[in-house]
PDB file of C-alpha atoms in Angstrom:
ATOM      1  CA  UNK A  27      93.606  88.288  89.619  1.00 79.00           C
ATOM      2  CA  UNK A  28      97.086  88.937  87.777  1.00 84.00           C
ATOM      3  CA  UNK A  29      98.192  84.787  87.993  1.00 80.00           C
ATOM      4  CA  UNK A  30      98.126  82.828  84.994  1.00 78.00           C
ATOM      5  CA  UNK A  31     100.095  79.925  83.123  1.00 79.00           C
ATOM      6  CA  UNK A  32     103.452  82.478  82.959  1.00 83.00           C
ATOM      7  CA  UNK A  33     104.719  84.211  86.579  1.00 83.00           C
ATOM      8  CA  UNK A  34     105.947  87.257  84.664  1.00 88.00           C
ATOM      9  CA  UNK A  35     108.307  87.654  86.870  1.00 92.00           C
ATOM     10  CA  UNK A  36     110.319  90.828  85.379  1.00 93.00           C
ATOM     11  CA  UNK A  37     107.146  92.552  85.007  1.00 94.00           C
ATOM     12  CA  UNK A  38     106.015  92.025  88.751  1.00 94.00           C
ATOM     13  CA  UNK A  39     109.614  93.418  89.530  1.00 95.00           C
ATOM     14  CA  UNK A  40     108.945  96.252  87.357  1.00 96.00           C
ATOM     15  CA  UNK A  41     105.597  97.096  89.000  1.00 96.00           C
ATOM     16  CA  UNK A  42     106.893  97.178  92.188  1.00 95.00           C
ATOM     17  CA  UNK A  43     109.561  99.307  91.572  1.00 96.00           C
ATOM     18  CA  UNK A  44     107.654 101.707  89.415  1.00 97.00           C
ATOM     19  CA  UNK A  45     105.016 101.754  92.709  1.00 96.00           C
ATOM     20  CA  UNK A  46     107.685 102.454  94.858  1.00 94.00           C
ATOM     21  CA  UNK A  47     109.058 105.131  92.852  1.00 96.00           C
ATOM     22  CA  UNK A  48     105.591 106.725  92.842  1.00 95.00           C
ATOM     23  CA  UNK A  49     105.755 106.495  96.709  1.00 94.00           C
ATOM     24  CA  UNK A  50     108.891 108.710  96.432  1.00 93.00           C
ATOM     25  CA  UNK A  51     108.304 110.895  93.527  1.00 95.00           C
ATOM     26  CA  UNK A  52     104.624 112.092  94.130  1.00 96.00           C
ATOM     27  CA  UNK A  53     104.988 113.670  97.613  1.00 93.00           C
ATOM     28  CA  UNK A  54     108.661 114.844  96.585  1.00 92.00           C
ATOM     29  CA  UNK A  55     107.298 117.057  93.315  1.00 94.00           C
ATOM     30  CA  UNK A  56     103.997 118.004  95.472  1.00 94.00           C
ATOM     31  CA  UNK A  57     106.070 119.243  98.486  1.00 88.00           C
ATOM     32  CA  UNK A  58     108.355 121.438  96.171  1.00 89.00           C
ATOM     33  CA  UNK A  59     105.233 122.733  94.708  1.00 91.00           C
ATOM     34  CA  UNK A  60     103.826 122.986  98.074  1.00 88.00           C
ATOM     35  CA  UNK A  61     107.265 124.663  99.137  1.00 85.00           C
ATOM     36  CA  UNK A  62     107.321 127.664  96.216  1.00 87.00           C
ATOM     37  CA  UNK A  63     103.665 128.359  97.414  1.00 88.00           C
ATOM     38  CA  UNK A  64     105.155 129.542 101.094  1.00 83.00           C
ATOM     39  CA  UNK A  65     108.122 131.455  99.826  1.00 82.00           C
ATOM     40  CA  UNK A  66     106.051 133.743  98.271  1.00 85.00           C
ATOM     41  CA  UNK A  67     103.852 133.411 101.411  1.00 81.00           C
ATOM     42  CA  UNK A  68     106.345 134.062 103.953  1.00 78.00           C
ATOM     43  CA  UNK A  69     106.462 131.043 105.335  1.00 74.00           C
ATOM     44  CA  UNK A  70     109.465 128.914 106.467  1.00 69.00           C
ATOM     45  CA  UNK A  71     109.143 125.524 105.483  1.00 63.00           C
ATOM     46  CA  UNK A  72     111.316 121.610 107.312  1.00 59.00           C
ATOM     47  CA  UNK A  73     112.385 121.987 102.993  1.00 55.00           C
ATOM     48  CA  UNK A  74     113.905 125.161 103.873  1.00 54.00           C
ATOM     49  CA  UNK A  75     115.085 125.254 107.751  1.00 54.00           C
ATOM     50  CA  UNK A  76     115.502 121.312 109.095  1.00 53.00           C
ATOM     51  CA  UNK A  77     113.276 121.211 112.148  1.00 47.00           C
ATOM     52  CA  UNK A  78     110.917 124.003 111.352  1.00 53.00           C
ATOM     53  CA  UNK A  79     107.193 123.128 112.468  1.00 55.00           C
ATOM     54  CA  UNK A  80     105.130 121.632 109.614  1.00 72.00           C
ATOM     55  CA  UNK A  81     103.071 124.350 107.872  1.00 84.00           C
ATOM     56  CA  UNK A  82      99.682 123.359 106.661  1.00 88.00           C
ATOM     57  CA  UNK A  83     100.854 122.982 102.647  1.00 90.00           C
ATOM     58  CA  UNK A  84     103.925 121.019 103.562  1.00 87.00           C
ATOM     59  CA  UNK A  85     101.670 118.278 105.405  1.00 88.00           C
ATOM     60  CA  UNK A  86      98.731 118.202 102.581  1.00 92.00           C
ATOM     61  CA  UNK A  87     101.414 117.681  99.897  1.00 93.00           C
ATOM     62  CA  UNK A  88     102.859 114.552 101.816  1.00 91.00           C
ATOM     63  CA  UNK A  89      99.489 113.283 102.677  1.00 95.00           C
ATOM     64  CA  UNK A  90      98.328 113.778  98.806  1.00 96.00           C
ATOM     65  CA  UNK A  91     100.942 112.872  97.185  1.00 96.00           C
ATOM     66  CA  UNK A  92     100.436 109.031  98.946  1.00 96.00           C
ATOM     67  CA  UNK A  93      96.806 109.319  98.274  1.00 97.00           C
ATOM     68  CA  UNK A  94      97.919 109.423  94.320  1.00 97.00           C
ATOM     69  CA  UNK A  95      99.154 105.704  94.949  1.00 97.00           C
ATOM     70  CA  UNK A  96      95.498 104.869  94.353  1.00 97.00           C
ATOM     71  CA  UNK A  97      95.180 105.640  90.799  1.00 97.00           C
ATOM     72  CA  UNK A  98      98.869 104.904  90.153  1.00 97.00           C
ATOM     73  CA  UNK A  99      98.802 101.126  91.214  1.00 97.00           C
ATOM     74  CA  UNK A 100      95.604 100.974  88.856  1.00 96.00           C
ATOM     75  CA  UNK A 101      96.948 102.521  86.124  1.00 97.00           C
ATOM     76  CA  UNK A 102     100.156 100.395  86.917  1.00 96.00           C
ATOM     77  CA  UNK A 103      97.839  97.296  87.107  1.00 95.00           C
ATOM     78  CA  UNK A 104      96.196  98.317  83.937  1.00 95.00           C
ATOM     79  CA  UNK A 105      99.221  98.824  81.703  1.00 95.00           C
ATOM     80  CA  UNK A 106     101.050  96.222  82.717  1.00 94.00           C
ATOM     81  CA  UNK A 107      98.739  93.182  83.513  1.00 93.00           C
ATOM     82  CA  UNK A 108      95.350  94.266  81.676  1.00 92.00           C
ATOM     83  CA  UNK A 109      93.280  94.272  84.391  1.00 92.00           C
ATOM     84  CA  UNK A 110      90.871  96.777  85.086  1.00 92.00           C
ATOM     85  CA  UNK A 111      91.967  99.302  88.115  1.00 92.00           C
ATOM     86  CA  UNK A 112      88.446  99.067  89.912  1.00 93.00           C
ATOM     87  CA  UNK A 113      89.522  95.276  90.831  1.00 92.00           C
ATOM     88  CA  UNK A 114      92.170  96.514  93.546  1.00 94.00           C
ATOM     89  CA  UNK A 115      88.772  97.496  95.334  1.00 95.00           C
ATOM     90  CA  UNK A 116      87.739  94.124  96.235  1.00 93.00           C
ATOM     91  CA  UNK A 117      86.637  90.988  94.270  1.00 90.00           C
ATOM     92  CA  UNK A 118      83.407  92.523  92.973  1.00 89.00           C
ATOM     93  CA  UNK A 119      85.368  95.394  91.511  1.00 90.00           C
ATOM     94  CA  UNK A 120      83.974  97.837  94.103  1.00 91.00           C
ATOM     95  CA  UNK A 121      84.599  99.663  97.698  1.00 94.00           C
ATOM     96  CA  UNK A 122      81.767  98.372  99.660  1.00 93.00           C
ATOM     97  CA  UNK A 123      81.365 100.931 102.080  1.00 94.00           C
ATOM     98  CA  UNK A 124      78.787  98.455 103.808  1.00 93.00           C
ATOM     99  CA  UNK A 125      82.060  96.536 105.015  1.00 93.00           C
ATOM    100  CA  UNK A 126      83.622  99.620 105.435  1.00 95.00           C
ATOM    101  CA  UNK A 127      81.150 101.257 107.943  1.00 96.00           C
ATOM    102  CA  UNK A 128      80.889  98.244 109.557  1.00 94.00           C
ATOM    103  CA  UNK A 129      84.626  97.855 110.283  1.00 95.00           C
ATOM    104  CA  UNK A 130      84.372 101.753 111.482  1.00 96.00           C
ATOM    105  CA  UNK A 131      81.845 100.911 113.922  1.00 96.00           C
ATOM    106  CA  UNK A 132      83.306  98.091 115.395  1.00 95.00           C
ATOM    107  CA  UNK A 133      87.048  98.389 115.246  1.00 95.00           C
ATOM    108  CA  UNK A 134      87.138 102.164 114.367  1.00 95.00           C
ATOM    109  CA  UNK A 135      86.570 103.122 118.816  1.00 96.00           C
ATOM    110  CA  UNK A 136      89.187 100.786 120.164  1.00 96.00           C
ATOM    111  CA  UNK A 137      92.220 101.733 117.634  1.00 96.00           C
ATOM    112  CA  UNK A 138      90.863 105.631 118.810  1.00 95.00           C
ATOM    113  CA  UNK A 139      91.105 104.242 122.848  1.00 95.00           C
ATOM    114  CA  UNK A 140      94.445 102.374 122.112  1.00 94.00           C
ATOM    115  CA  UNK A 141      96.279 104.533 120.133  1.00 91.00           C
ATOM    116  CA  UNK A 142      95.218 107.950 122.530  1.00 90.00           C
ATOM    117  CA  UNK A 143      96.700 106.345 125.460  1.00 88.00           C
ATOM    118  CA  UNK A 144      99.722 105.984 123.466  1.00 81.00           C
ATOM    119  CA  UNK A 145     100.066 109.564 123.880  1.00 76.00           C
ATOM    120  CA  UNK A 146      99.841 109.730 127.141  1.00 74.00           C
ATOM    121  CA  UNK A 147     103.055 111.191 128.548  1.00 68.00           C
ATOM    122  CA  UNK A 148     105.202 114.106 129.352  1.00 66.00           C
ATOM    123  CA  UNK A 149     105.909 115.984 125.441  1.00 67.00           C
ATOM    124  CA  UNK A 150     108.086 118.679 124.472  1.00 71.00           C
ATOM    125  CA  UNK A 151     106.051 121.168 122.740  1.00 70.00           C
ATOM    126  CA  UNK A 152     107.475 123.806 119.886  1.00 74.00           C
ATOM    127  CA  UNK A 153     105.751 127.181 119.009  1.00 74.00           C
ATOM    128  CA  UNK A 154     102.774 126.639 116.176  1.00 78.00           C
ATOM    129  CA  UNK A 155     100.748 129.932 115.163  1.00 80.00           C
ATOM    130  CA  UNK A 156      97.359 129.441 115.096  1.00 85.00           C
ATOM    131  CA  UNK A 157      97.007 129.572 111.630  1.00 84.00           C
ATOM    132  CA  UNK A 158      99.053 126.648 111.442  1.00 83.00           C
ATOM    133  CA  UNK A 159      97.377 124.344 113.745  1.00 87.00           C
ATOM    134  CA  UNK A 160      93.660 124.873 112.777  1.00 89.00           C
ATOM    135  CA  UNK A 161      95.360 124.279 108.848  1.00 90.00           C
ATOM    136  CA  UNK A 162      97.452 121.192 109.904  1.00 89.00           C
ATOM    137  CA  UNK A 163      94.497 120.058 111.784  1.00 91.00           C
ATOM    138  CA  UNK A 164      92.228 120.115 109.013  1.00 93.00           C
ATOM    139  CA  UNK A 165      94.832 118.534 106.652  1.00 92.00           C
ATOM    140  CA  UNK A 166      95.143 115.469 109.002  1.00 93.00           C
ATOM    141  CA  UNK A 167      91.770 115.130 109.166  1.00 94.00           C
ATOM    142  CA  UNK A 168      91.050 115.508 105.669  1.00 95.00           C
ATOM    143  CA  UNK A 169      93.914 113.982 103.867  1.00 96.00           C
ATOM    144  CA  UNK A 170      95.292 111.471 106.408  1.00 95.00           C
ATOM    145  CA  UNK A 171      92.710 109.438 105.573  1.00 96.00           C
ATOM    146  CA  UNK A 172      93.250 109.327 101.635  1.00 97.00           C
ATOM    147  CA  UNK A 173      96.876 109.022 102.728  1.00 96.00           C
ATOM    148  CA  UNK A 174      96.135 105.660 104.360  1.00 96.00           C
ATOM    149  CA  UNK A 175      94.240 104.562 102.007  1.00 97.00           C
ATOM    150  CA  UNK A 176      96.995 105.168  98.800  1.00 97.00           C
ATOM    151  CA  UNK A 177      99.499 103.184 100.925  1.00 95.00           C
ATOM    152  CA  UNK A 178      97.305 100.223 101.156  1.00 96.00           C
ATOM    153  CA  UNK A 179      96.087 100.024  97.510  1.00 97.00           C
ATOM    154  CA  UNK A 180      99.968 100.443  96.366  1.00 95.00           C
ATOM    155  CA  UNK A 181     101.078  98.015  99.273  1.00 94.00           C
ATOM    156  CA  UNK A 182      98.222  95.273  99.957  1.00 94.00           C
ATOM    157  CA  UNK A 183      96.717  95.715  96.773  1.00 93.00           C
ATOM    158  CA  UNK A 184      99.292  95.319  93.952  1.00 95.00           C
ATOM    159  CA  UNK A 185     102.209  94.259  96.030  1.00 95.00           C
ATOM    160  CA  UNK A 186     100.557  91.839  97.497  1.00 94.00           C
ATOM    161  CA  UNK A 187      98.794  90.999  94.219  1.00 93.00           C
ATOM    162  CA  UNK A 188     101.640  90.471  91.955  1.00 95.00           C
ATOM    163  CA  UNK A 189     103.654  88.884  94.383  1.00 94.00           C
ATOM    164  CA  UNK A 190     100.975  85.854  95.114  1.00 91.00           C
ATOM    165  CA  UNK A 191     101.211  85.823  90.824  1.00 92.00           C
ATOM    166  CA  UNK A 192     104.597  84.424  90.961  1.00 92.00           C
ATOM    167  CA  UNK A 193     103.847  80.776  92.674  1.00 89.00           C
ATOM    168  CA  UNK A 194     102.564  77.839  91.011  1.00 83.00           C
ATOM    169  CA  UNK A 195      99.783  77.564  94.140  1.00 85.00           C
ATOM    170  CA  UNK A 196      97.475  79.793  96.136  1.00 85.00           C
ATOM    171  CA  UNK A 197      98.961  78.843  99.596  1.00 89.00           C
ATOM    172  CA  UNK A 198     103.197  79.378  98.289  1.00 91.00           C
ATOM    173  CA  UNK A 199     101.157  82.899  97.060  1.00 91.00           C
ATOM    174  CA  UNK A 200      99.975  83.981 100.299  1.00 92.00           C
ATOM    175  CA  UNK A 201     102.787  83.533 102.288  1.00 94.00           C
ATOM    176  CA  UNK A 202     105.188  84.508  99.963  1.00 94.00           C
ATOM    177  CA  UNK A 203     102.693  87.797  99.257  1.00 93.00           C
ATOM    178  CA  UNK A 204     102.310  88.242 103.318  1.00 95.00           C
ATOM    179  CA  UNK A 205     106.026  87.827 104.096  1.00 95.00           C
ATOM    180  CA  UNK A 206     107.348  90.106 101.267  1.00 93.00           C
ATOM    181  CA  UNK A 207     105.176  92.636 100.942  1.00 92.00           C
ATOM    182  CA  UNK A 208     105.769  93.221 105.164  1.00 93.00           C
ATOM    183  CA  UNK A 209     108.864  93.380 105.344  1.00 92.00           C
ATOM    184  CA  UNK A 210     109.720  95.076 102.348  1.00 89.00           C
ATOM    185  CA  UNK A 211     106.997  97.764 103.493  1.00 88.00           C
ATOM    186  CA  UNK A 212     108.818  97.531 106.890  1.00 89.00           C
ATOM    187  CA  UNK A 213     112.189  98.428 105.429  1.00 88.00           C
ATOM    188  CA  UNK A 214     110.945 100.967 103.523  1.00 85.00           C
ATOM    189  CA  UNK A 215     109.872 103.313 106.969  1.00 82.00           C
ATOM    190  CA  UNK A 216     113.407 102.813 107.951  1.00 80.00           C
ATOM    191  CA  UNK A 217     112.690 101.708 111.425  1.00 79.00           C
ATOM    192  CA  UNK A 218     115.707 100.686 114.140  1.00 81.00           C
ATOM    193  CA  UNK A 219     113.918 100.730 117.242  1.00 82.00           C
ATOM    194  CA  UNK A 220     112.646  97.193 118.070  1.00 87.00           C
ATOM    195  CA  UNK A 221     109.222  97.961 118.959  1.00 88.00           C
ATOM    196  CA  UNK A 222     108.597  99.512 116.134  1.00 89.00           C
ATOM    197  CA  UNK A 223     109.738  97.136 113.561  1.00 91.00           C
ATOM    198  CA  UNK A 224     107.764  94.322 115.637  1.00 93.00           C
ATOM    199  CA  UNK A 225     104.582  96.861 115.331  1.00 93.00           C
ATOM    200  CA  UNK A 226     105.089  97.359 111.775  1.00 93.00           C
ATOM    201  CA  UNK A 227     106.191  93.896 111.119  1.00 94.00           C
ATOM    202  CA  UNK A 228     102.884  91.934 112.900  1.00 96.00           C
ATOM    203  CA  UNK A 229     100.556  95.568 111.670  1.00 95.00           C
ATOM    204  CA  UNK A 230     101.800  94.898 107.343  1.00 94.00           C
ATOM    205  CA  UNK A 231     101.378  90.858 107.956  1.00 96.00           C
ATOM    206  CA  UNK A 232      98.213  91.134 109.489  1.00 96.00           C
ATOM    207  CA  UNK A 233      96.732  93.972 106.885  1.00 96.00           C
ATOM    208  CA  UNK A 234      97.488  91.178 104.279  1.00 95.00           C
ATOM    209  CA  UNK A 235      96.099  88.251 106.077  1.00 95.00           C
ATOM    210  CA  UNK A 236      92.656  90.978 106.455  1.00 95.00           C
ATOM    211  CA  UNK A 237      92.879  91.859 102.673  1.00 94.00           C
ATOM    212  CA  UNK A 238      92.951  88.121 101.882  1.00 93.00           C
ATOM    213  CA  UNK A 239      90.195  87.003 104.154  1.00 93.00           C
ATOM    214  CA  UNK A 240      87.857  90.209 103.157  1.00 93.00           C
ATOM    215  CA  UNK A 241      88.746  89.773  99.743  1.00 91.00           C
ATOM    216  CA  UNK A 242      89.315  93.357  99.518  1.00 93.00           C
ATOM    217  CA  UNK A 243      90.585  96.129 101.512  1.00 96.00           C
ATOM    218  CA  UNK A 244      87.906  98.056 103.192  1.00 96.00           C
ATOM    219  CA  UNK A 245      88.696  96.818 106.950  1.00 96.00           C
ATOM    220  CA  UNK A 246      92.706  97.669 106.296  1.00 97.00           C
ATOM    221  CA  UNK A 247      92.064 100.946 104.955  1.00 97.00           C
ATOM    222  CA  UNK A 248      89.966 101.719 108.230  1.00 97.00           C
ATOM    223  CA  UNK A 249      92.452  99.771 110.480  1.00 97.00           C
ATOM    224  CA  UNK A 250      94.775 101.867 108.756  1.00 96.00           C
ATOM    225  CA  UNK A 251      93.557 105.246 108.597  1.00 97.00           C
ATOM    226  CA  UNK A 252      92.185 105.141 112.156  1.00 96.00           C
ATOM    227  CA  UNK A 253      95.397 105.018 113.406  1.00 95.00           C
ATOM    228  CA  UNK A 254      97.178 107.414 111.238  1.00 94.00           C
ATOM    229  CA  UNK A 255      94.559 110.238 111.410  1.00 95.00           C
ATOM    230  CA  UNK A 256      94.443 109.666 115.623  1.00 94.00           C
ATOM    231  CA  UNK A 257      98.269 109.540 115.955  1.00 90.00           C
ATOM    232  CA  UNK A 258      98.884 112.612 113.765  1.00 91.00           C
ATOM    233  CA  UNK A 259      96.288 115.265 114.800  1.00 90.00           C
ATOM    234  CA  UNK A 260      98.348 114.346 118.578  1.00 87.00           C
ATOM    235  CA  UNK A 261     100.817 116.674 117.252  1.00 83.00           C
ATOM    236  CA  UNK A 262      98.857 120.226 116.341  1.00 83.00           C
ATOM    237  CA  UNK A 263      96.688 118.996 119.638  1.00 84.00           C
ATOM    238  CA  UNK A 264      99.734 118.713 121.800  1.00 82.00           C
ATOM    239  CA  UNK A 265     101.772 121.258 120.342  1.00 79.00           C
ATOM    240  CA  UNK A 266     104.296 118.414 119.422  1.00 79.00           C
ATOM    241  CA  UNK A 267     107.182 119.126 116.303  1.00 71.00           C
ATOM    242  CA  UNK A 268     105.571 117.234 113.941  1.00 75.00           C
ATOM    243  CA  UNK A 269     108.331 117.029 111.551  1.00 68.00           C
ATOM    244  CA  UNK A 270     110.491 115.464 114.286  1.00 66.00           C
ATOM    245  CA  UNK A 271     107.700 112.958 115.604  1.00 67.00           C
ATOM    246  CA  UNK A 272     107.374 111.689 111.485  1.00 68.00           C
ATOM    247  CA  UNK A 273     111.296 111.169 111.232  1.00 60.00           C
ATOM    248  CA  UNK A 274     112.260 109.895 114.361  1.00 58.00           C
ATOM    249  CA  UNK A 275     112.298 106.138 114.521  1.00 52.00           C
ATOM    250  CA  UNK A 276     115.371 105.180 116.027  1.00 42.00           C
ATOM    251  CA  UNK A 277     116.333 103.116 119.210  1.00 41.00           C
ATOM    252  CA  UNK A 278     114.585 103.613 122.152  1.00 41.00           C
ATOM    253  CA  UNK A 279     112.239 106.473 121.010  1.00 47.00           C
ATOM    254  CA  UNK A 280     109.225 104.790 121.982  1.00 58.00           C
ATOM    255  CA  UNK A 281     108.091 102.716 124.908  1.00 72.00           C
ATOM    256  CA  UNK A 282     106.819  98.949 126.008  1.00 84.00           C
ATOM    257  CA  UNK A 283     103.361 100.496 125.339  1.00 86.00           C
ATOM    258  CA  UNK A 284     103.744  99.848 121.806  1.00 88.00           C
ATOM    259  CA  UNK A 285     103.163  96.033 122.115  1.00 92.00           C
ATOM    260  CA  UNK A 286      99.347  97.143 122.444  1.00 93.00           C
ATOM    261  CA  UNK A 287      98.315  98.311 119.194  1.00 93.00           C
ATOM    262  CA  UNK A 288     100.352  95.151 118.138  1.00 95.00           C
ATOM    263  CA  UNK A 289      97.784  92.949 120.424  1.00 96.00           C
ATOM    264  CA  UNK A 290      95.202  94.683 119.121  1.00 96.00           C
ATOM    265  CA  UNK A 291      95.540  94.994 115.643  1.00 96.00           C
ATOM    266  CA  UNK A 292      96.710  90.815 116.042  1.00 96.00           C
ATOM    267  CA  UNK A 293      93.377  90.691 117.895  1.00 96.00           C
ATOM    268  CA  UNK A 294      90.617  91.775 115.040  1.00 96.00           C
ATOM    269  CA  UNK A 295      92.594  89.753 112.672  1.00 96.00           C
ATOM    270  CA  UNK A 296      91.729  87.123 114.547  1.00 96.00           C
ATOM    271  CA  UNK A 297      88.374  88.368 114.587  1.00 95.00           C
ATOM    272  CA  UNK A 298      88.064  88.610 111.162  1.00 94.00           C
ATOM    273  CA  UNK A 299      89.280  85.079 110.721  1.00 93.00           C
ATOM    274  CA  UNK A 300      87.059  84.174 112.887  1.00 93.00           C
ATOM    275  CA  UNK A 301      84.447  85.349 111.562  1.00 91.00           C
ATOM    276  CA  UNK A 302      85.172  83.913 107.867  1.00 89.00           C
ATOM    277  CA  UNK A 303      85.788  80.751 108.742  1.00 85.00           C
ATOM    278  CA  UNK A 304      82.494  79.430 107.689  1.00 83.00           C
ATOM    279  CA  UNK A 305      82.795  81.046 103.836  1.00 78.00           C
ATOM    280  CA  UNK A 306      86.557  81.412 103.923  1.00 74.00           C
ATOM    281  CA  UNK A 307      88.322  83.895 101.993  1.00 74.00           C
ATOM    282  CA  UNK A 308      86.347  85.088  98.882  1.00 71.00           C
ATOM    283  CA  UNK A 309      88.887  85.223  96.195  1.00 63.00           C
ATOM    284  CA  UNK A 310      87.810  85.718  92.900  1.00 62.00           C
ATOM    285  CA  UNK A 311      84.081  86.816  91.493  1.00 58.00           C
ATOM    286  CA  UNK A 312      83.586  83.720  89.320  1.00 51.00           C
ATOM    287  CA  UNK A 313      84.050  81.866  92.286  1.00 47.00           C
ATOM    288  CA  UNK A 314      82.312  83.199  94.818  1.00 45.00           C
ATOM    289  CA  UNK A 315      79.482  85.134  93.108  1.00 44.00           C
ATOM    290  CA  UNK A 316      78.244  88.622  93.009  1.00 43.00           C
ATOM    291  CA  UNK A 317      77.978  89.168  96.490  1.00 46.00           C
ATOM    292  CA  UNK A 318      81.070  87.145  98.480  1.00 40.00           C
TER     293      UNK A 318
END
């Protein structure tokens, strides 16, 4: 979509940055909003007191200021490249939530199955009101999934996008779009434990590999939010600090359990390969038609 006769290098640099600075800004400027709103509510806030238990605003203003990554990649996409935002969709411009719903079906139970058993084990709970964890509840449920879906239309969709723009052929494109985008997405969650950076590492490579094969990123954004939504409303269920459980991701925090949601999320992109391999990756509308 965004390659042509001149890589545009600086400009792909610039879109990156200015994506990753809307990664930052957005949830910073919503969570001080979000933080004013409980002062004059009473309530004490992680801004306020480090280690205080996530009240409802504090969590929707993380999870909505990620969801803005949507329309900020396709305004970012627009300005700077002239192509219409609706193309970060897919290659026929559109969500097709006929992928999507299939992907839910079929993937959508056995991220729920793996990623529950991941919680399986002794937890430290902290006091939550009630209020709090019926409203952080709903938040994860509502939001999480929007929150998902921002990361992978700033991430896999014009990361990955302007960084296959800067080589001469589609193959240099993909791997230099899958290897980039992962680990720079890996480095950005500031991981040290060694599980973790392996999950993220194989999770972001595979996403792209999905997105490319799909030729859009419905399945990711389920992949993706499946997880998310399960693994956060663990803490308001569990009476887990939720604050702590977000920020904590150094050395030995988490077990050898971790290597399967790495299997597994390895596994359907096999699955979807598999299942392309006839068609192969749809890549562009003029190319494969209406309908890819």
């Amino acid at each position: 979509m965004l390659a042509g006769e001149k890589r545009r290098i600086g400009r792909g640099v610039l879109a990156i940055v200015l994506l990753l600075a809307g990664l930052v800004v957005f949830p910073v400027v919503l969570g001080r909003l979000a933080f004013l709103v409980d002062v004059q509510l009473g309530n004490t806030t992680p801004d306020a007191v480090p280690g205080t238990v996530y009240t409802p605003l504090h969590h929707a203003s993380g999870m909505l200021g990620l969801a803005l990554l949507i329309p900020w990649a396709m305004t970012l996409q627009r300005l700077l490249y002239g192509v219409r935002g609706a193309t970060l969709h897919s290659v026929v411009s559109r969500f097709r939530f006929d992928l999507f719903g299939r992907a839910l079906l079929l993937a959508g139970p056995v991220l729920v199955v793996v990623t529950l058993f991941g919680a399986v084990g002794p937890v430290e709970g902290v006091p939550w009101s009630q209020a709090d964890l019926v409203g952080v509840l709903l938040g994860i449920l509502l939001l999480t999934p929007l929150q998902a879906a921002g990361e992978e239309y700033g991430v896999r969709g014009l990361v990955f996008r302007v960084l296959g723009s800067w080589t001469r052929g589609p193959r240099a494109g993909l791997v230099l779009g899958v290897v980039v985008s992962s680990v720079l997405f890996t480095a950005v969650h500031m991981a040290t434990d060694p599980y973790i950076i392996l999950w993220y590492l194989v999770w972001w490579s595979s996403s792209a590999l999905i997105t490319w094969r799909t030729g859009g990123l419905e399945v990711t954004v389920v992949v993706h939010a499946v997880i998310n939504t399960v693994s956060l409303a663990m803490a308001p269920l569990l009476r887990i600090d939720l604050g702590a459980a977000l920020g904590e991701r150094s050395t030995a925090v988490v077990s050898a359990y971790q290597l399967v949601p790495t299997a597994t999320v390895a596994l359907i992109t096999a699955v979807v390969w598999w299942s392309t391999r006839r068609t192969g990756p749809a890549r562009t509308v003029a190319a494969r038609g209406a309908r890819p």
